[in-house]
Amino acid sequence: MESVVLIFLCVSILLYFLLGGADFGAGIVELLTSRKNLSKTRKTMYHAIGPVWEANHMWLIIAVVILFVGFPVIYSTMSVYLHIPLAIMLIGIIARGTAFVFRHYDAVKDSMQQTYNRIFVYSSFITPLFLGIIAGSVISRHIDTGATDFASAYIWGWLNGFSVSVGLFTVALCGFLAAIYLIGESDDHADRKRFIRKAKQMNLAAVASGCVVFIFAEQDEVPLRTWIFENPVGLSAVIAATLSLVALWYLLLRGKTTVLRILAGFQVTMILLAISYAHFPYFLRLKNGRDLSLYEHMAPEKTMQTLGIALLAGSVLILPFLGYLFYSFQRSTED
């Protein structure tokens, strides 16, 4: 059952990034949209994420539950030493969801709508920023479990060049995914051209911020270059991501949108694979040289068996209904 639990953990993290990340990206796209096009962007966004924006958080909940039950040492270490960015990320999720509901369903349309709009777009930026900061922190060896002062223990572990650059890279990827997904949701030719332009801009931002990540990785002695370019799986993933990027740009320039979502999702998946494969199963790399492994720090066998059975049973019950939710809403927008 250990393999089942690990597969669910990896898949839930990936799906949260591809689906939940695209939801955050919709707010980022709105943040970068001119005032005259805001109403059109919001209308398209409501159709795209309206019924499923809460459902996408299911993947984050699954990942957190798996870490809490199956890998308590890793969960507790992250919760203690990354409690500040974790709290900010969770506040961002709550603020974003609250603002989305109130600005769309509030019976009274008054000046508060502008407040809701600001909360929505800024929390859509802040949340993936700190999600990326957390992701960068767990592999950077900046977390110091032996620290004797507050700043060293709870601040510098995540507030550093490498982690922040990973956060900005995550923001750019989320905006890129959202722009690609929104292209297929728009029936207006002018709107499609606008989302295509946004996708190009966010893709260039992702490439630029990715280069910054490598610069800070070298400065902070994070072996990112070794993980990616000196590992056959990582190198193959980067080549595949590059080829998919070429194909994606070709389709964007030709105005073809048929397989853009698949290519964008594949590209992001390959990027995550390239970064994570070389140091798997080590999930948390600490400053003192100690690595927390998914194999060495898992819960007792009985707990893992129960968790695996619960995940399998839950997937049988939940996934068909989740698929039907996407299917029914897609049909409703087409009718």
Short mmCIF file of C-alpha atoms in Angstrom, two decimals:
data_model
loop_
_atom_site.label_atom_id
_atom_site.label_comp_id
_atom_site.label_asym_id
_atom_site.label_seq_id
_atom_site.Cartn_x
_atom_site.Cartn_y
_atom_site.Cartn_z
CA MET A 1 0.00 0.00 0.00
CA GLU A 2 2.98 2.33 0.38
CA SER A 3 3.22 2.67 -3.40
CA VAL A 4 -0.49 3.49 -3.63
CA VAL A 5 -0.13 6.25 -1.05
CA LEU A 6 2.93 7.71 -2.80
CA ILE A 7 1.15 7.67 -6.17
CA PHE A 8 -1.85 9.49 -4.69
CA LEU A 9 0.47 12.05 -3.08
CA CYS A 10 2.34 12.78 -6.31
CA VAL A 11 -0.81 12.85 -8.44
CA SER A 12 -2.69 15.11 -6.02
CA ILE A 13 0.19 17.62 -5.96
CA LEU A 14 0.37 17.57 -9.76
CA LEU A 15 -3.39 17.96 -10.25
CA TYR A 16 -3.59 20.76 -7.71
CA PHE A 17 -0.94 22.62 -9.65
CA LEU A 18 -2.55 22.00 -13.04
CA LEU A 19 -6.14 22.68 -11.97
CA GLY A 20 -5.98 24.78 -8.80
CA GLY A 21 -2.98 26.63 -10.21
CA ALA A 22 -4.97 27.54 -13.30
CA ASP A 23 -7.71 28.90 -11.04
CA PHE A 24 -5.19 31.17 -9.33
CA GLY A 25 -3.84 32.05 -12.75
CA ALA A 26 -7.26 33.33 -13.81
CA GLY A 27 -6.98 35.99 -11.12
CA ILE A 28 -3.44 36.79 -12.30
CA VAL A 29 -4.70 37.20 -15.87
CA GLU A 30 -7.42 39.52 -14.57
CA LEU A 31 -4.83 41.50 -12.63
CA LEU A 32 -2.92 42.09 -15.88
CA THR A 33 -6.01 42.89 -17.98
CA SER A 34 -6.77 46.44 -19.05
CA ARG A 35 -9.85 48.11 -17.58
CA LYS A 36 -11.79 48.12 -20.85
CA ASN A 37 -11.50 44.35 -21.19
CA LEU A 38 -12.12 43.45 -17.54
CA SER A 39 -15.83 42.67 -17.88
CA LYS A 40 -15.22 40.27 -20.78
CA THR A 41 -12.39 38.55 -18.96
CA ARG A 42 -14.48 38.12 -15.82
CA LYS A 43 -17.42 36.72 -17.78
CA THR A 44 -15.21 34.15 -19.50
CA MET A 45 -13.53 33.32 -16.20
CA TYR A 46 -16.84 32.73 -14.41
CA HIS A 47 -17.85 30.24 -17.11
CA ALA A 48 -14.47 28.51 -16.90
CA ILE A 49 -13.99 28.14 -13.14
CA GLY A 50 -17.36 29.00 -11.61
CA PRO A 51 -18.58 25.52 -10.62
CA VAL A 52 -15.21 23.81 -10.07
CA TRP A 53 -12.98 26.36 -8.34
CA GLU A 54 -13.72 24.86 -4.90
CA ALA A 55 -13.52 21.27 -6.19
CA ASN A 56 -9.93 21.83 -7.30
CA HIS A 57 -8.88 22.43 -3.68
CA MET A 58 -9.75 18.79 -3.08
CA TRP A 59 -6.31 17.86 -4.42
CA LEU A 60 -4.58 20.09 -1.86
CA ILE A 61 -6.67 18.58 0.94
CA ILE A 62 -5.75 15.06 -0.19
CA ALA A 63 -2.03 15.94 -0.25
CA VAL A 64 -2.20 17.50 3.23
CA VAL A 65 -4.11 14.52 4.66
CA ILE A 66 -1.61 12.08 3.14
CA LEU A 67 1.32 13.97 4.67
CA PHE A 68 -0.44 14.30 8.03
CA VAL A 69 -1.42 10.63 8.30
CA GLY A 70 1.27 8.87 6.28
CA PHE A 71 4.35 11.03 6.84
CA PRO A 72 3.90 12.77 10.22
CA VAL A 73 7.57 13.71 10.68
CA ILE A 74 7.66 15.53 7.33
CA TYR A 75 4.28 17.15 8.01
CA SER A 76 5.23 18.36 11.49
CA THR A 77 8.61 19.72 10.35
CA MET A 78 7.02 21.70 7.53
CA SER A 79 4.20 22.91 9.78
CA VAL A 80 6.65 24.24 12.36
CA TYR A 81 9.43 25.76 10.26
CA LEU A 82 7.24 26.94 7.35
CA HIS A 83 4.23 27.99 9.39
CA ILE A 84 4.44 31.62 8.23
CA PRO A 85 4.30 31.01 4.43
CA LEU A 86 1.78 28.20 4.99
CA ALA A 87 -0.48 30.55 6.97
CA ILE A 88 -0.19 33.27 4.33
CA MET A 89 -1.02 30.78 1.58
CA LEU A 90 -4.08 29.50 3.44
CA ILE A 91 -5.26 33.04 4.19
CA GLY A 92 -4.88 33.78 0.48
CA ILE A 93 -7.01 30.77 -0.45
CA ILE A 94 -9.73 31.84 1.99
CA ALA A 95 -9.63 35.51 0.96
CA ARG A 96 -9.72 34.62 -2.73
CA GLY A 97 -12.66 32.27 -2.34
CA THR A 98 -14.61 34.71 -0.19
CA ALA A 99 -14.04 37.59 -2.62
CA PHE A 100 -15.00 35.40 -5.61
CA VAL A 101 -18.34 34.50 -4.01
CA PHE A 102 -19.23 37.98 -2.78
CA ARG A 103 -18.36 39.83 -5.95
CA HIS A 104 -20.37 37.37 -8.04
CA TYR A 105 -23.36 36.58 -5.82
CA ASP A 106 -23.67 39.63 -3.56
CA ALA A 107 -27.26 40.88 -3.86
CA VAL A 108 -26.15 44.49 -3.36
CA LYS A 109 -23.89 45.88 -6.06
CA ASP A 110 -22.11 48.86 -4.55
CA SER A 111 -18.60 50.21 -3.96
CA MET A 112 -17.68 47.02 -2.10
CA GLN A 113 -17.45 45.29 -5.48
CA GLN A 114 -14.16 47.10 -6.06
CA THR A 115 -12.86 45.81 -2.73
CA TYR A 116 -13.87 42.27 -3.62
CA ASN A 117 -12.15 42.63 -7.00
CA ARG A 118 -8.90 43.80 -5.40
CA ILE A 119 -8.94 41.03 -2.80
CA PHE A 120 -9.57 38.44 -5.51
CA VAL A 121 -6.78 39.46 -7.88
CA TYR A 122 -4.14 40.16 -5.21
CA SER A 123 -4.85 36.95 -3.30
CA SER A 124 -4.72 35.10 -6.64
CA PHE A 125 -1.15 36.42 -6.95
CA ILE A 126 -0.09 35.97 -3.32
CA THR A 127 -1.33 32.38 -2.94
CA PRO A 128 0.70 30.75 -5.77
CA LEU A 129 3.64 32.99 -4.83
CA PHE A 130 3.79 31.44 -1.37
CA LEU A 131 2.95 28.00 -2.71
CA GLY A 132 6.09 28.27 -4.82
CA ILE A 133 8.08 29.71 -1.92
CA ILE A 134 7.13 26.67 0.15
CA ALA A 135 8.08 24.33 -2.71
CA GLY A 136 11.44 26.04 -3.08
CA SER A 137 12.07 25.98 0.66
CA VAL A 138 11.62 22.22 1.04
CA ILE A 139 14.48 21.50 -1.40
CA SER A 140 16.80 24.44 -0.72
CA ARG A 141 18.47 23.29 2.54
CA HIS A 142 17.66 26.68 4.09
CA ILE A 143 15.41 25.23 6.80
CA ASP A 144 17.48 25.08 9.98
CA THR A 145 15.97 22.76 12.60
CA GLY A 146 18.87 23.52 14.92
CA ALA A 147 18.38 27.28 14.90
CA THR A 148 18.48 29.10 18.23
CA ASP A 149 16.76 32.36 17.23
CA PHE A 150 13.38 33.15 15.67
CA ALA A 151 14.62 34.60 12.37
CA SER A 152 16.95 31.70 11.60
CA ALA A 153 14.29 29.13 12.48
CA TYR A 154 11.16 30.65 10.97
CA ILE A 155 12.15 33.42 8.53
CA TRP A 156 15.33 32.71 6.58
CA GLY A 157 14.26 29.15 5.82
CA TRP A 158 11.78 30.51 3.26
CA LEU A 159 12.66 34.19 2.82
CA ASN A 160 15.66 33.75 0.53
CA GLY A 161 16.49 34.35 -3.11
CA PHE A 162 15.97 30.80 -4.33
CA SER A 163 12.61 30.24 -2.63
CA VAL A 164 11.22 33.62 -3.70
CA SER A 165 12.37 33.07 -7.29
CA VAL A 166 10.58 29.69 -7.30
CA GLY A 167 7.49 31.53 -6.03
CA LEU A 168 7.62 34.02 -8.91
CA PHE A 169 8.18 31.16 -11.35
CA THR A 170 5.06 29.47 -9.95
CA VAL A 171 3.03 32.65 -10.41
CA ALA A 172 4.11 32.87 -14.06
CA LEU A 173 3.26 29.20 -14.68
CA CYS A 174 -0.19 29.61 -13.12
CA GLY A 175 -0.89 32.66 -15.28
CA PHE A 176 0.32 30.78 -18.34
CA LEU A 177 -1.94 27.79 -17.61
CA ALA A 178 -4.96 30.03 -17.02
CA ALA A 179 -4.43 31.98 -20.24
CA ILE A 180 -4.14 28.74 -22.23
CA TYR A 181 -7.25 27.27 -20.63
CA LEU A 182 -9.24 30.49 -21.17
CA ILE A 183 -8.49 30.50 -24.90
CA GLY A 184 -10.76 27.52 -25.37
CA GLU A 185 -13.50 29.02 -23.18
CA SER A 186 -14.02 32.12 -25.31
CA ASP A 187 -16.34 32.18 -28.32
CA ASP A 188 -15.31 35.68 -29.37
CA HIS A 189 -12.42 35.93 -31.85
CA ALA A 190 -11.08 39.17 -30.32
CA ASP A 191 -11.13 37.62 -26.84
CA ARG A 192 -9.27 34.56 -28.09
CA LYS A 193 -6.59 36.76 -29.61
CA ARG A 194 -6.30 38.62 -26.31
CA PHE A 195 -5.91 35.40 -24.32
CA ILE A 196 -3.38 34.13 -26.85
CA ARG A 197 -1.38 37.32 -26.33
CA LYS A 198 -1.62 36.87 -22.54
CA ALA A 199 -0.46 33.24 -22.88
CA LYS A 200 2.61 34.37 -24.83
CA GLN A 201 3.42 37.04 -22.25
CA MET A 202 3.04 34.68 -19.31
CA ASN A 203 5.11 32.04 -21.09
CA LEU A 204 7.93 34.53 -21.62
CA ALA A 205 7.61 35.55 -17.95
CA ALA A 206 7.90 31.88 -16.96
CA VAL A 207 11.05 31.44 -19.06
CA ALA A 208 12.61 34.60 -17.60
CA SER A 209 11.73 33.72 -14.00
CA GLY A 210 12.97 30.16 -14.62
CA CYS A 211 16.36 31.58 -15.55
CA VAL A 212 16.34 33.59 -12.32
CA VAL A 213 15.63 30.36 -10.41
CA PHE A 214 18.79 28.81 -11.89
CA ILE A 215 20.84 31.90 -10.98
CA PHE A 216 19.75 31.76 -7.34
CA ALA A 217 20.14 27.97 -7.29
CA GLU A 218 23.83 28.37 -8.17
CA GLN A 219 24.21 31.17 -5.62
CA ASP A 220 22.53 29.16 -2.83
CA GLU A 221 24.24 25.88 -3.79
CA VAL A 222 21.00 24.11 -4.70
CA PRO A 223 22.06 21.38 -7.18
CA LEU A 224 19.23 22.18 -9.59
CA ARG A 225 21.46 22.04 -12.66
CA THR A 226 22.74 18.59 -11.61
CA TRP A 227 19.23 17.30 -10.94
CA ILE A 228 18.02 18.36 -14.36
CA PHE A 229 20.92 18.16 -16.81
CA GLU A 230 23.02 15.37 -15.30
CA ASN A 231 20.11 12.99 -14.76
CA PRO A 232 18.73 11.05 -17.76
CA VAL A 233 15.11 11.35 -16.61
CA GLY A 234 15.43 15.04 -15.80
CA LEU A 235 17.20 15.77 -19.09
CA SER A 236 14.57 13.81 -21.05
CA ALA A 237 11.81 15.72 -19.26
CA VAL A 238 13.42 19.07 -20.11
CA ILE A 239 13.80 18.07 -23.76
CA ALA A 240 10.16 16.97 -23.86
CA ALA A 241 9.05 20.23 -22.23
CA THR A 242 11.11 22.24 -24.73
CA LEU A 243 9.67 20.38 -27.71
CA SER A 244 6.14 20.83 -26.37
CA LEU A 245 6.87 24.54 -25.93
CA VAL A 246 7.94 24.81 -29.58
CA ALA A 247 4.77 23.01 -30.66
CA LEU A 248 2.65 25.20 -28.39
CA TRP A 249 4.11 28.43 -29.79
CA TYR A 250 3.61 27.15 -33.32
CA LEU A 251 -0.06 26.50 -32.62
CA LEU A 252 -0.45 29.88 -30.90
CA LEU A 253 1.07 31.71 -33.87
CA ARG A 254 -1.18 29.78 -36.26
CA GLY A 255 -4.23 30.52 -34.13
CA LYS A 256 -4.97 26.82 -33.55
CA THR A 257 -6.26 25.99 -30.08
CA THR A 258 -7.23 22.32 -30.30
CA VAL A 259 -4.52 20.69 -28.20
CA LEU A 260 -3.12 23.73 -26.40
CA ARG A 261 -4.42 22.62 -22.99
CA ILE A 262 -2.85 19.20 -23.36
CA LEU A 263 0.48 20.68 -24.41
CA ALA A 264 0.48 23.23 -21.57
CA GLY A 265 -0.37 20.58 -19.00
CA PHE A 266 2.27 18.25 -20.42
CA GLN A 267 4.89 20.99 -20.35
CA VAL A 268 4.26 21.86 -16.70
CA THR A 269 4.21 18.15 -15.78
CA MET A 270 7.61 17.65 -17.40
CA ILE A 271 9.02 20.67 -15.56
CA LEU A 272 7.85 19.28 -12.21
CA LEU A 273 9.21 15.83 -13.11
CA ALA A 274 12.61 17.25 -14.07
CA ILE A 275 12.92 19.11 -10.78
CA SER A 276 11.65 16.39 -8.45
CA TYR A 277 12.82 13.07 -9.89
CA ALA A 278 16.53 13.31 -9.06
CA HIS A 279 16.03 13.89 -5.32
CA PHE A 280 13.08 11.50 -4.88
CA PRO A 281 12.23 10.04 -2.35
CA TYR A 282 13.78 12.87 -0.30
CA PHE A 283 10.90 15.31 0.28
CA LEU A 284 12.48 17.77 2.71
CA ARG A 285 16.16 18.78 2.53
CA LEU A 286 17.33 20.46 5.74
CA LYS A 287 20.24 22.80 6.44
CA ASN A 288 22.03 20.40 8.75
CA GLY A 289 22.41 17.86 5.92
CA ARG A 290 19.56 15.70 7.13
CA ASP A 291 17.06 14.66 4.45
CA LEU A 292 13.53 13.52 5.29
CA SER A 293 12.65 10.63 3.01
CA LEU A 294 9.18 9.48 2.02
CA TYR A 295 10.37 5.91 2.52
CA GLU A 296 12.27 6.31 5.78
CA HIS A 297 9.82 8.64 7.53
CA MET A 298 6.47 7.08 6.71
CA ALA A 299 3.92 5.99 9.30
CA PRO A 300 3.70 2.38 10.59
CA GLU A 301 2.70 -0.28 8.06
CA LYS A 302 -0.81 -0.69 9.46
CA THR A 303 -1.45 3.04 9.13
CA MET A 304 -0.20 3.06 5.55
CA GLN A 305 -2.42 0.10 4.65
CA THR A 306 -5.49 1.79 6.10
CA LEU A 307 -4.61 5.06 4.37
CA GLY A 308 -4.11 3.31 1.04
CA ILE A 309 -7.46 1.51 1.30
CA ALA A 310 -9.20 4.77 2.23
CA LEU A 311 -7.65 6.55 -0.76
CA LEU A 312 -8.67 3.79 -3.18
CA ALA A 313 -12.21 3.64 -1.79
CA GLY A 314 -12.51 7.42 -1.83
CA SER A 315 -11.34 7.65 -5.43
CA VAL A 316 -13.99 5.14 -6.50
CA LEU A 317 -16.68 7.21 -4.81
CA ILE A 318 -15.49 10.75 -5.57
CA LEU A 319 -13.72 10.75 -8.94
CA PRO A 320 -16.78 9.70 -11.03
CA PHE A 321 -18.82 12.53 -9.51
CA LEU A 322 -15.98 15.00 -10.05
CA GLY A 323 -15.77 13.92 -13.68
CA TYR A 324 -19.51 14.33 -14.03
CA LEU A 325 -19.27 17.83 -12.56
CA PHE A 326 -16.79 18.86 -15.26
CA TYR A 327 -18.82 17.09 -17.95
CA SER A 328 -22.18 18.57 -16.96
CA PHE A 329 -20.83 22.09 -16.72
CA GLN A 330 -19.07 21.77 -20.06
CA ARG A 331 -22.35 20.73 -21.63
CA SER A 332 -24.20 23.59 -19.98
CA THR A 333 -21.76 26.13 -21.45
CA GLU A 334 -22.06 24.59 -24.90
CA ASP A 335 -25.89 24.56 -24.92
#
